[in-house]
PDB file of C-alpha atoms in Angstrom:
ATOM      1  CA  MET L1367     -59.606 -20.804 -82.622  1.00  0.00           C
ATOM      2  CA  GLU L1368     -57.856 -22.801 -80.699  1.00  0.00           C
ATOM      3  CA  GLU L1369     -59.278 -26.421 -80.436  1.00  0.00           C
ATOM      4  CA  GLN L1370     -61.118 -26.601 -76.722  1.00  0.00           C
ATOM      5  CA  PRO L1371     -60.496 -30.372 -75.293  1.00  0.00           C
ATOM      6  CA  THR L1372     -62.469 -33.073 -75.162  1.00  0.00           C
ATOM      7  CA  TYR L1373     -64.465 -35.020 -71.952  1.00  0.00           C
ATOM      8  CA  GLY L1374     -61.770 -38.015 -73.495  1.00  0.00           C
ATOM      9  CA  ASP L1375     -58.584 -35.744 -72.827  1.00  0.00           C
ATOM     10  CA  LEU L1376     -59.994 -33.952 -70.034  1.00  0.00           C
ATOM     11  CA  GLN L1377     -60.573 -37.566 -67.808  1.00  0.00           C
ATOM     12  CA  LYS L1378     -56.675 -38.548 -69.734  1.00  0.00           C
ATOM     13  CA  ARG L1379     -55.455 -35.509 -67.430  1.00  0.00           C
ATOM     14  CA  VAL L1380     -57.367 -36.258 -64.998  1.00  0.00           C
ATOM     15  CA  LYS L1381     -55.960 -39.979 -64.409  1.00  0.00           C
ATOM     16  CA  GLU L1382     -51.905 -38.421 -65.138  1.00  0.00           C
ATOM     17  CA  LEU L1383     -52.841 -36.381 -62.216  1.00  0.00           C
ATOM     18  CA  GLU L1384     -54.107 -38.940 -59.868  1.00  0.00           C
ATOM     19  CA  GLN L1385     -50.863 -41.315 -61.048  1.00  0.00           C
ATOM     20  CA  GLN L1386     -48.280 -38.056 -60.188  1.00  0.00           C
ATOM     21  CA  LEU L1387     -50.010 -37.170 -57.100  1.00  0.00           C
ATOM     22  CA  GLU L1388     -49.778 -41.270 -55.844  1.00  0.00           C
ATOM     23  CA  GLU L1389     -46.445 -41.533 -56.962  1.00  0.00           C
ATOM     24  CA  LYS L1390     -45.676 -38.247 -54.362  1.00  0.00           C
ATOM     25  CA  LYS L1391     -47.220 -39.895 -51.858  1.00  0.00           C
ATOM     26  CA  GLU L1392     -44.990 -42.987 -52.566  1.00  0.00           C
ATOM     27  CA  GLU L1393     -42.165 -40.635 -52.550  1.00  0.00           C
ATOM     28  CA  TYR L1394     -43.608 -39.095 -49.271  1.00  0.00           C
ATOM     29  CA  GLN L1395     -43.986 -42.605 -47.607  1.00  0.00           C
ATOM     30  CA  GLN L1396     -40.544 -43.580 -48.656  1.00  0.00           C
ATOM     31  CA  LEU L1397     -38.857 -40.482 -47.647  1.00  0.00           C
ATOM     32  CA  LYS L1398     -40.482 -40.159 -43.820  1.00  0.00           C
ATOM     33  CA  ARG L1399     -39.451 -43.970 -43.514  1.00  0.00           C
ATOM     34  CA  ILE L1400     -35.675 -43.121 -44.337  1.00  0.00           C
ATOM     35  CA  PHE L1401     -35.881 -40.115 -42.150  1.00  0.00           C
ATOM     36  CA  LEU L1402     -37.547 -42.199 -39.160  1.00  0.00           C
ATOM     37  CA  SER L1403     -35.216 -45.041 -39.579  1.00  0.00           C
ATOM     38  CA  HIS L1404     -31.871 -42.382 -39.544  1.00  0.00           C
ATOM     39  CA  VAL L1405     -33.336 -39.896 -36.558  1.00  0.00           C
ATOM     40  CA  ASN L1406     -33.967 -42.932 -35.021  1.00  0.00           C
ATOM     41  CA  HIS L1407     -30.190 -43.835 -34.896  1.00  0.00           C
ATOM     42  CA  GLU L1408     -28.989 -40.385 -34.352  1.00  0.00           C
ATOM     43  CA  ILE L1409     -31.062 -40.743 -31.396  1.00  0.00           C
ATOM     44  CA  ARG L1410     -29.107 -43.928 -30.298  1.00  0.00           C
ATOM     45  CA  THR L1411     -26.497 -42.802 -30.705  1.00  0.00           C
ATOM     46  CA  PRO L1412     -25.845 -40.341 -28.482  1.00  0.00           C
ATOM     47  CA  MET L1413     -28.339 -41.852 -25.893  1.00  0.00           C
ATOM     48  CA  ASN L1414     -25.835 -45.228 -25.851  1.00  0.00           C
ATOM     49  CA  SER L1415     -23.349 -42.679 -25.350  1.00  0.00           C
ATOM     50  CA  ILE L1416     -24.371 -41.102 -22.395  1.00  0.00           C
ATOM     51  CA  ILE L1417     -25.534 -43.921 -20.660  1.00  0.00           C
ATOM     52  CA  GLY L1418     -22.662 -45.868 -20.980  1.00  0.00           C
ATOM     53  CA  PHE L1419     -19.621 -42.976 -20.836  1.00  0.00           C
ATOM     54  CA  SER L1420     -22.127 -42.213 -17.459  1.00  0.00           C
ATOM     55  CA  SER L1421     -21.552 -46.138 -15.799  1.00  0.00           C
ATOM     56  CA  LEU L1422     -18.381 -45.827 -16.449  1.00  0.00           C
ATOM     57  CA  LEU L1423     -17.968 -42.844 -14.152  1.00  0.00           C
ATOM     58  CA  ALA L1424     -19.467 -45.129 -11.222  1.00  0.00           C
ATOM     59  CA  ASP L1425     -15.836 -46.783 -11.055  1.00  0.00           C
ATOM     60  CA  ASN L1426     -14.132 -45.409  -8.337  1.00  0.00           C
ATOM     61  CA  ASP L1427     -10.740 -47.088  -9.621  1.00  0.00           C
ATOM     62  CA  ILE L1428     -10.561 -44.165 -12.483  1.00  0.00           C
ATOM     63  CA  THR L1429      -8.725 -41.514 -13.035  1.00  0.00           C
ATOM     64  CA  ARG L1430      -9.019 -37.427 -12.722  1.00  0.00           C
ATOM     65  CA  GLU L1431      -8.281 -38.198 -16.343  1.00  0.00           C
ATOM     66  CA  GLN L1432     -10.364 -40.686 -17.398  1.00  0.00           C
ATOM     67  CA  LYS L1433     -13.429 -38.842 -15.374  1.00  0.00           C
ATOM     68  CA  GLN L1434     -12.356 -35.406 -17.268  1.00  0.00           C
ATOM     69  CA  LEU L1435     -12.811 -37.321 -20.908  1.00  0.00           C
ATOM     70  CA  TYR L1436     -16.109 -39.206 -19.871  1.00  0.00           C
ATOM     71  CA  LEU L1437     -17.265 -35.825 -18.748  1.00  0.00           C
ATOM     72  CA  SER L1438     -16.579 -34.644 -22.695  1.00  0.00           C
ATOM     73  CA  TYR L1439     -18.073 -37.870 -23.908  1.00  0.00           C
ATOM     74  CA  ILE L1440     -21.084 -37.125 -22.023  1.00  0.00           C
ATOM     75  CA  ASN L1441     -21.400 -33.358 -22.299  1.00  0.00           C
ATOM     76  CA  ASN L1442     -21.044 -33.745 -26.412  1.00  0.00           C
ATOM     77  CA  SER L1443     -23.887 -36.620 -27.280  1.00  0.00           C
ATOM     78  CA  SER L1444     -25.945 -34.036 -25.067  1.00  0.00           C
ATOM     79  CA  GLU L1445     -25.270 -31.297 -27.259  1.00  0.00           C
ATOM     80  CA  SER L1446     -25.776 -33.490 -30.490  1.00  0.00           C
ATOM     81  CA  LEU L1447     -29.019 -35.012 -28.611  1.00  0.00           C
ATOM     82  CA  LEU L1448     -30.228 -31.820 -27.266  1.00  0.00           C
ATOM     83  CA  GLY L1449     -29.956 -30.468 -31.360  1.00  0.00           C
ATOM     84  CA  ILE L1450     -31.561 -33.464 -32.727  1.00  0.00           C
ATOM     85  CA  ILE L1451     -34.656 -32.922 -30.745  1.00  0.00           C
ATOM     86  CA  GLU L1452     -34.280 -29.101 -30.678  1.00  0.00           C
ATOM     87  CA  ASN L1453     -34.837 -29.463 -34.872  1.00  0.00           C
ATOM     88  CA  MET L1454     -37.662 -31.647 -34.946  1.00  0.00           C
ATOM     89  CA  ILE L1455     -39.515 -29.609 -32.631  1.00  0.00           C
ATOM     90  CA  ASP L1456     -38.976 -26.352 -34.904  1.00  0.00           C
ATOM     91  CA  MET L1457     -39.754 -28.366 -37.936  1.00  0.00           C
ATOM     92  CA  ALA L1458     -43.072 -29.851 -36.139  1.00  0.00           C
ATOM     93  CA  MET L1459     -44.019 -25.683 -35.006  1.00  0.00           C
ATOM     94  CA  LEU L1460     -43.143 -24.424 -38.503  1.00  0.00           C
ATOM     95  CA  GLU L1461     -45.250 -27.142 -40.362  1.00  0.00           C
ATOM     96  CA  ALA L1462     -47.794 -26.207 -38.376  1.00  0.00           C
ATOM     97  CA  GLY L1463     -47.350 -22.226 -38.552  1.00  0.00           C
ATOM     98  CA  GLN L1464     -46.362 -21.509 -34.984  1.00  0.00           C
ATOM     99  CA  VAL L1465     -44.120 -19.666 -35.262  1.00  0.00           C
ATOM    100  CA  GLU L1466     -43.920 -15.949 -34.570  1.00  0.00           C
ATOM    101  CA  LEU L1467     -41.171 -13.966 -35.143  1.00  0.00           C
ATOM    102  CA  GLN L1468     -39.440 -11.986 -32.472  1.00  0.00           C
ATOM    103  CA  GLU L1469     -38.484  -8.403 -33.874  1.00  0.00           C
ATOM    104  CA  SER L1470     -35.722  -6.261 -31.763  1.00  0.00           C
ATOM    105  CA  SER L1471     -32.878  -4.090 -33.158  1.00  0.00           C
ATOM    106  CA  PHE L1472     -29.541  -5.617 -33.150  1.00  0.00           C
ATOM    107  CA  SER L1473     -26.005  -5.298 -35.747  1.00  0.00           C
ATOM    108  CA  VAL L1474     -25.657  -7.494 -38.300  1.00  0.00           C
ATOM    109  CA  GLY L1475     -21.770  -7.708 -38.060  1.00  0.00           C
ATOM    110  CA  GLY L1476     -21.942  -8.105 -34.093  1.00  0.00           C
ATOM    111  CA  MET L1477     -24.432 -11.569 -34.326  1.00  0.00           C
ATOM    112  CA  LEU L1478     -21.516 -12.810 -36.835  1.00  0.00           C
ATOM    113  CA  GLU L1479     -19.018 -12.072 -34.811  1.00  0.00           C
ATOM    114  CA  GLU L1480     -20.876 -14.417 -31.923  1.00  0.00           C
ATOM    115  CA  LEU L1481     -21.628 -16.607 -34.483  1.00  0.00           C
ATOM    116  CA  TYR L1482     -17.980 -16.848 -35.672  1.00  0.00           C
ATOM    117  CA  ALA L1483     -16.466 -17.739 -31.898  1.00  0.00           C
ATOM    118  CA  ARG L1484     -18.845 -20.099 -31.659  1.00  0.00           C
ATOM    119  CA  LEU L1485     -17.845 -21.791 -34.479  1.00  0.00           C
ATOM    120  CA  SER L1486     -14.359 -21.337 -33.102  1.00  0.00           C
ATOM    121  CA  VAL L1487     -15.100 -23.601 -30.670  1.00  0.00           C
ATOM    122  CA  MET L1488     -16.473 -26.017 -32.203  1.00  0.00           C
ATOM    123  CA  LYS L1489     -13.561 -26.282 -35.047  1.00  0.00           C
ATOM    124  CA  GLN L1490     -11.537 -27.002 -32.386  1.00  0.00           C
ATOM    125  CA  LYS L1491     -14.469 -29.394 -30.723  1.00  0.00           C
ATOM    126  CA  ARG L1492     -14.533 -31.538 -33.603  1.00  0.00           C
ATOM    127  CA  ASN L1493     -10.595 -31.533 -34.535  1.00  0.00           C
ATOM    128  CA  LYS L1494     -10.942 -29.648 -37.865  1.00  0.00           C
ATOM    129  CA  ASP L1495      -7.362 -28.079 -37.048  1.00  0.00           C
ATOM    130  CA  LEU L1496      -6.727 -27.891 -41.470  1.00  0.00           C
ATOM    131  CA  VAL L1497      -9.885 -25.662 -41.679  1.00  0.00           C
ATOM    132  CA  ALA L1498      -9.609 -22.005 -42.146  1.00  0.00           C
ATOM    133  CA  LEU L1499     -12.932 -19.691 -40.584  1.00  0.00           C
ATOM    134  CA  LEU L1500     -12.995 -16.451 -42.212  1.00  0.00           C
ATOM    135  CA  LEU L1501     -15.566 -13.484 -41.168  1.00  0.00           C
ATOM    136  CA  SER L1502     -16.535 -11.615 -44.371  1.00  0.00           C
ATOM    137  CA  ARG L1503     -17.994  -8.094 -43.616  1.00  0.00           C
ATOM    138  CA  PRO L1504     -18.340  -4.643 -46.069  1.00  0.00           C
ATOM    139  CA  GLN L1505     -16.583  -1.803 -45.201  1.00  0.00           C
ATOM    140  CA  GLU L1506     -19.392   0.576 -46.377  1.00  0.00           C
ATOM    141  CA  PRO L1507     -21.316   0.471 -44.706  1.00  0.00           C
ATOM    142  CA  ALA L1508     -19.247   0.621 -41.303  1.00  0.00           C
ATOM    143  CA  GLU L1509     -22.292  -0.901 -39.012  1.00  0.00           C
ATOM    144  CA  LEU L1510     -25.039  -1.957 -39.851  1.00  0.00           C
ATOM    145  CA  ASN L1511     -28.246  -2.329 -37.399  1.00  0.00           C
ATOM    146  CA  ILE L1512     -31.543  -4.387 -38.593  1.00  0.00           C
ATOM    147  CA  VAL L1513     -34.528  -4.993 -36.966  1.00  0.00           C
ATOM    148  CA  ALA L1514     -35.431  -8.773 -37.507  1.00  0.00           C
ATOM    149  CA  ASP L1515     -35.621 -11.643 -35.382  1.00  0.00           C
ATOM    150  CA  ARG L1516     -32.285 -12.237 -34.107  1.00  0.00           C
ATOM    151  CA  TYR L1517     -32.754 -15.756 -32.769  1.00  0.00           C
ATOM    152  CA  ARG L1518     -33.852 -17.144 -35.906  1.00  0.00           C
ATOM    153  CA  LEU L1519     -31.758 -15.129 -38.181  1.00  0.00           C
ATOM    154  CA  GLU L1520     -28.679 -16.508 -35.685  1.00  0.00           C
ATOM    155  CA  GLN L1521     -30.290 -20.510 -35.835  1.00  0.00           C
ATOM    156  CA  ILE L1522     -30.286 -19.880 -39.930  1.00  0.00           C
ATOM    157  CA  MET L1523     -27.078 -18.979 -40.121  1.00  0.00           C
ATOM    158  CA  MET L1524     -25.811 -21.468 -37.690  1.00  0.00           C
ATOM    159  CA  ASN L1525     -27.192 -24.200 -39.708  1.00  0.00           C
ATOM    160  CA  LEU L1526     -25.529 -23.519 -42.441  1.00  0.00           C
ATOM    161  CA  ALA L1527     -22.495 -23.060 -41.087  1.00  0.00           C
ATOM    162  CA  GLU L1528     -22.565 -26.157 -39.059  1.00  0.00           C
ATOM    163  CA  ASN L1529     -23.149 -27.861 -42.524  1.00  0.00           C
ATOM    164  CA  ALA L1530     -20.419 -26.151 -43.369  1.00  0.00           C
ATOM    165  CA  MET L1531     -18.370 -27.774 -41.073  1.00  0.00           C
ATOM    166  CA  LYS L1532     -19.612 -31.269 -40.886  1.00  0.00           C
ATOM    167  CA  PHE L1533     -18.057 -31.442 -44.944  1.00  0.00           C
ATOM    168  CA  THR L1534     -15.128 -29.810 -44.952  1.00  0.00           C
ATOM    169  CA  ASP L1535     -12.372 -31.546 -43.701  1.00  0.00           C
ATOM    170  CA  ARG L1536      -9.544 -28.974 -44.834  1.00  0.00           C
ATOM    171  CA  GLY L1537      -9.675 -26.083 -46.314  1.00  0.00           C
ATOM    172  CA  VAL L1538     -11.959 -22.329 -45.792  1.00  0.00           C
ATOM    173  CA  ILE L1539     -15.677 -21.837 -44.223  1.00  0.00           C
ATOM    174  CA  GLU L1540     -16.393 -18.388 -44.407  1.00  0.00           C
ATOM    175  CA  ILE L1541     -19.552 -16.113 -43.274  1.00  0.00           C
ATOM    176  CA  GLY L1542     -20.573 -12.799 -43.948  1.00  0.00           C
ATOM    177  CA  PHE L1543     -22.732 -10.033 -45.524  1.00  0.00           C
ATOM    178  CA  ARG L1544     -23.082  -7.093 -47.619  1.00  0.00           C
ATOM    179  CA  LEU L1545     -26.003  -4.948 -48.777  1.00  0.00           C
ATOM    180  CA  LYS L1546     -26.787  -6.190 -52.036  1.00  0.00           C
ATOM    181  CA  ASN L1547     -28.581  -3.024 -52.603  1.00  0.00           C
ATOM    182  CA  GLU L1548     -30.339  -0.470 -51.021  1.00  0.00           C
ATOM    183  CA  ASN L1549     -33.458  -2.926 -50.130  1.00  0.00           C
ATOM    184  CA  ILE L1550     -31.960  -6.517 -49.694  1.00  0.00           C
ATOM    185  CA  LEU L1551     -29.600  -7.331 -47.177  1.00  0.00           C
ATOM    186  CA  GLN L1552     -27.448 -10.833 -48.418  1.00  0.00           C
ATOM    187  CA  LEU L1553     -25.638 -13.025 -46.038  1.00  0.00           C
ATOM    188  CA  PHE L1554     -24.022 -16.126 -47.241  1.00  0.00           C
ATOM    189  CA  VAL L1555     -21.750 -18.806 -46.055  1.00  0.00           C
ATOM    190  CA  LYS L1556     -18.999 -20.756 -48.063  1.00  0.00           C
ATOM    191  CA  ASP L1557     -16.996 -23.494 -47.568  1.00  0.00           C
ATOM    192  CA  THR L1558     -14.743 -25.601 -49.299  1.00  0.00           C
ATOM    193  CA  GLY L1559     -16.106 -29.237 -48.911  1.00  0.00           C
ATOM    194  CA  ARG L1560     -17.516 -31.949 -50.993  1.00  0.00           C
ATOM    195  CA  GLY L1561     -20.372 -29.451 -52.289  1.00  0.00           C
ATOM    196  CA  ILE L1562     -23.608 -31.383 -53.425  1.00  0.00           C
ATOM    197  CA  ASP L1563     -24.266 -32.223 -56.654  1.00  0.00           C
ATOM    198  CA  ALA L1564     -26.641 -30.261 -59.387  1.00  0.00           C
ATOM    199  CA  GLY L1565     -29.218 -32.249 -59.154  1.00  0.00           C
ATOM    200  CA  HIS L1566     -29.814 -31.915 -55.424  1.00  0.00           C
ATOM    201  CA  HIS L1567     -29.413 -27.943 -55.258  1.00  0.00           C
ATOM    202  CA  GLN L1568     -33.035 -27.819 -54.836  1.00  0.00           C
ATOM    203  CA  MET L1569     -33.658 -31.451 -53.103  1.00  0.00           C
ATOM    204  CA  ILE L1570     -32.018 -30.492 -50.272  1.00  0.00           C
ATOM    205  CA  PHE L1571     -34.358 -28.136 -48.776  1.00  0.00           C
ATOM    206  CA  GLU L1572     -36.946 -30.258 -49.112  1.00  0.00           C
ATOM    207  CA  SER L1573     -38.066 -32.258 -45.911  1.00  0.00           C
ATOM    208  CA  PHE L1574     -37.086 -35.938 -44.998  1.00  0.00           C
ATOM    209  CA  ARG L1575     -34.480 -35.268 -47.871  1.00  0.00           C
ATOM    210  CA  ILE L1576     -31.008 -36.566 -47.031  1.00  0.00           C
ATOM    211  CA  SER L1577     -28.435 -35.205 -49.737  1.00  0.00           C
ATOM    212  CA  ARG L1578     -25.637 -37.869 -49.311  1.00  0.00           C
ATOM    213  CA  LYS L1579     -26.041 -41.948 -49.102  1.00  0.00           C
ATOM    214  CA  GLU L1580     -26.924 -43.741 -46.477  1.00  0.00           C
ATOM    215  CA  ASN L1581     -23.745 -45.178 -46.212  1.00  0.00           C
ATOM    216  CA  ASP L1582     -21.709 -42.066 -45.873  1.00  0.00           C
ATOM    217  CA  PRO L1583     -19.411 -42.479 -43.101  1.00  0.00           C
ATOM    218  CA  HIS L1584     -19.605 -38.237 -42.547  1.00  0.00           C
ATOM    219  CA  ILE L1585     -23.511 -38.096 -42.328  1.00  0.00           C
ATOM    220  CA  ALA L1586     -24.603 -37.024 -38.670  1.00  0.00           C
ATOM    221  CA  GLY L1587     -28.086 -35.022 -37.890  1.00  0.00           C
ATOM    222  CA  SER L1588     -31.290 -35.321 -38.090  1.00  0.00           C
ATOM    223  CA  GLY L1589     -31.572 -34.200 -42.035  1.00  0.00           C
ATOM    224  CA  LEU L1590     -33.874 -30.641 -40.763  1.00  0.00           C
ATOM    225  CA  GLY L1591     -31.464 -28.405 -41.390  1.00  0.00           C
ATOM    226  CA  LEU L1592     -31.167 -26.861 -44.703  1.00  0.00           C
ATOM    227  CA  SER L1593     -35.145 -27.664 -44.638  1.00  0.00           C
ATOM    228  CA  ILE L1594     -35.690 -25.499 -41.717  1.00  0.00           C
ATOM    229  CA  VAL L1595     -33.199 -23.169 -42.590  1.00  0.00           C
ATOM    230  CA  LYS L1596     -35.927 -22.072 -46.172  1.00  0.00           C
ATOM    231  CA  SER L1597     -38.924 -22.145 -44.192  1.00  0.00           C
ATOM    232  CA  LEU L1598     -37.624 -19.621 -41.486  1.00  0.00           C
ATOM    233  CA  VAL L1599     -36.256 -17.788 -44.669  1.00  0.00           C
ATOM    234  CA  GLU L1600     -39.546 -17.876 -45.829  1.00  0.00           C
ATOM    235  CA  LEU L1601     -40.779 -16.789 -42.599  1.00  0.00           C
ATOM    236  CA  MET L1602     -38.754 -13.592 -43.190  1.00  0.00           C
ATOM    237  CA  LYS L1603     -39.732 -13.039 -46.062  1.00  0.00           C
ATOM    238  CA  GLY L1604     -36.087 -13.915 -47.916  1.00  0.00           C
ATOM    239  CA  GLU L1605     -35.353 -16.305 -50.213  1.00  0.00           C
ATOM    240  CA  VAL L1606     -32.275 -18.737 -49.541  1.00  0.00           C
ATOM    241  CA  TRP L1607     -30.688 -21.113 -52.688  1.00  0.00           C
ATOM    242  CA  MET L1608     -27.242 -22.639 -53.293  1.00  0.00           C
ATOM    243  CA  GLU L1609     -24.436 -22.206 -55.784  1.00  0.00           C
ATOM    244  CA  PRO L1610     -21.108 -24.202 -56.311  1.00  0.00           C
ATOM    245  CA  ASN L1611     -18.202 -22.810 -55.110  1.00  0.00           C
ATOM    246  CA  GLY L1612     -16.492 -22.935 -57.867  1.00  0.00           C
ATOM    247  CA  GLU L1613     -14.474 -26.303 -58.491  1.00  0.00           C
ATOM    248  CA  GLN L1614     -15.256 -27.638 -54.668  1.00  0.00           C
ATOM    249  CA  GLY L1615     -17.924 -26.549 -52.332  1.00  0.00           C
ATOM    250  CA  SER L1616     -20.255 -24.678 -51.687  1.00  0.00           C
ATOM    251  CA  ILE L1617     -22.229 -21.457 -51.358  1.00  0.00           C
ATOM    252  CA  PHE L1618     -25.234 -20.759 -49.455  1.00  0.00           C
ATOM    253  CA  LYS L1619     -26.886 -17.372 -50.160  1.00  0.00           C
ATOM    254  CA  ILE L1620     -29.736 -15.717 -48.306  1.00  0.00           C
ATOM    255  CA  ASN L1621     -31.689 -12.946 -49.741  1.00  0.00           C
ATOM    256  CA  LEU L1622     -33.956 -10.483 -46.917  1.00  0.00           C
ATOM    257  CA  PRO L1623     -35.878  -7.623 -47.505  1.00  0.00           C
ATOM    258  CA  LEU L1624     -34.468  -4.022 -45.977  1.00  0.00           C
ATOM    259  CA  LYS L1625     -36.733  -1.213 -45.216  1.00  0.00           C
ATOM    260  CA  GLN L1626     -36.123   1.582 -43.806  1.00  0.00           C
ATOM    261  CA  ASP L1627     -36.514   2.088 -40.068  1.00  0.00           C
ATOM    262  CA  SER L1628     -38.132   4.762 -38.089  1.00  0.00           C
ATOM    263  CA  LEU L1629     -34.485   5.107 -36.266  1.00  0.00           C
ATOM    264  CA  ALA L1630     -32.853   5.991 -39.396  1.00  0.00           C
ATOM    265  CA  ALA L1631     -35.453   8.674 -40.472  1.00  0.00           C
ATOM    266  CA  ALA L1632     -34.842   9.981 -36.944  1.00  0.00           C
ATOM    267  CA  ARG L1633     -31.299  10.605 -38.117  1.00  0.00           C
ATOM    268  CA  SER L1634     -31.676  11.623 -41.410  1.00  0.00           C
ATOM    269  CA  GLU L1635     -33.807  14.728 -39.732  1.00  0.00           C
ATOM    270  CA  LYS L1636     -30.933  15.971 -37.474  1.00  0.00           C
ATOM    271  CA  LYS L1637     -28.584  16.376 -39.893  1.00  0.00           C
ATOM    272  CA  GLY L1638     -28.578  20.380 -39.255  1.00  0.00           C
ATOM    273  CA  ALA L1639     -27.982  19.657 -35.764  1.00  0.00           C
ATOM    274  CA  ARG L1640     -24.373  20.213 -34.201  1.00  0.00           C
ATOM    275  CA  ARG L1641     -22.615  17.237 -34.597  1.00  0.00           C
ATOM    276  CA  SER L1642     -20.292  15.407 -31.735  1.00  0.00           C
ATOM    277  CA  PHE L1643     -17.466  13.460 -31.780  1.00  0.00           C
ATOM    278  CA  LEU L1644     -19.127  10.118 -31.465  1.00  0.00           C
ATOM    279  CA  ASP L1645     -22.065  11.204 -34.205  1.00  0.00           C
ATOM    280  CA  ASP L1646     -18.939  11.450 -36.457  1.00  0.00           C
ATOM    281  CA  LEU L1647     -17.915   7.768 -35.785  1.00  0.00           C
ATOM    282  CA  ARG L1648     -21.313   6.690 -36.145  1.00  0.00           C
ATOM    283  CA  LEU L1649     -21.926   8.300 -40.121  1.00  0.00           C
ATOM    284  CA  GLY L1650     -20.856   5.077 -41.240  1.00  0.00           C
ATOM    285  CA  SER L1651     -24.213   3.433 -39.521  1.00  0.00           C
ATOM    286  CA  ARG L1652     -26.951   2.347 -41.495  1.00  0.00           C
ATOM    287  CA  HIS L1653     -30.175   0.984 -39.132  1.00  0.00           C
ATOM    288  CA  LEU L1654     -32.332  -0.910 -41.240  1.00  0.00           C
ATOM    289  CA  ALA L1655     -35.850  -3.209 -40.963  1.00  0.00           C
ATOM    290  CA  ILE L1656     -36.436  -6.580 -42.089  1.00  0.00           C
TER     291      ILE L1656
END
């Protein structure tokens, strides 16, 4: 018979758990202080840029070229500031359980094509001339439609792609999707950037975590992007993880559960009906719901 723990054993275990809880609280508070200090810097930087270049625009002696340059700096800083504020609001809403999915039907390939176009503009703005962008999509099915929250799925992929862009100075960034099986849609973002230490693969998805050193000159943003990704994927009943991309870089993968949509069922019921030329073109299409 298994020996039952004594009262002394239980007391000792309770003290150990209390000590672990206290250490976690201290760690959380320390991470929170680092996060607030970092966000304070990230907010002040674009704000100072906006104020400074706005003041320069008031100078009547500046040239047309200088004016356009200052306006581009103000626009970039405004976008950066907006991104930080949106991340903070999203994280607060996710932690409070206030985010509700708004589902609609859309093409996964079409969504990624739009994302690719946005990334191409971002690449140009950030002078990433040595980075190549790739869009990968399977040959079968030729088109894949799903029912999901398109805005949130775009947000997930954009956060991952922006993260890849931030830490890839040369090489390749690839976005894409595939059907892992009839029940699972897998999306991914690959890069050949700096990569992430093996010990940080899970840590990077935690709130207030910044995986790079504080003195890293490439660090930017609020540090909430990957935490938001994880929370949104879990809200969609999926999973997200990170793997090394060979000897250099990272691969972020997302698995989302799929179920047969009523529109797909309706198509299957019409198998015996006469098909038009357009129907033949749609034979590769599958309509699935998350």
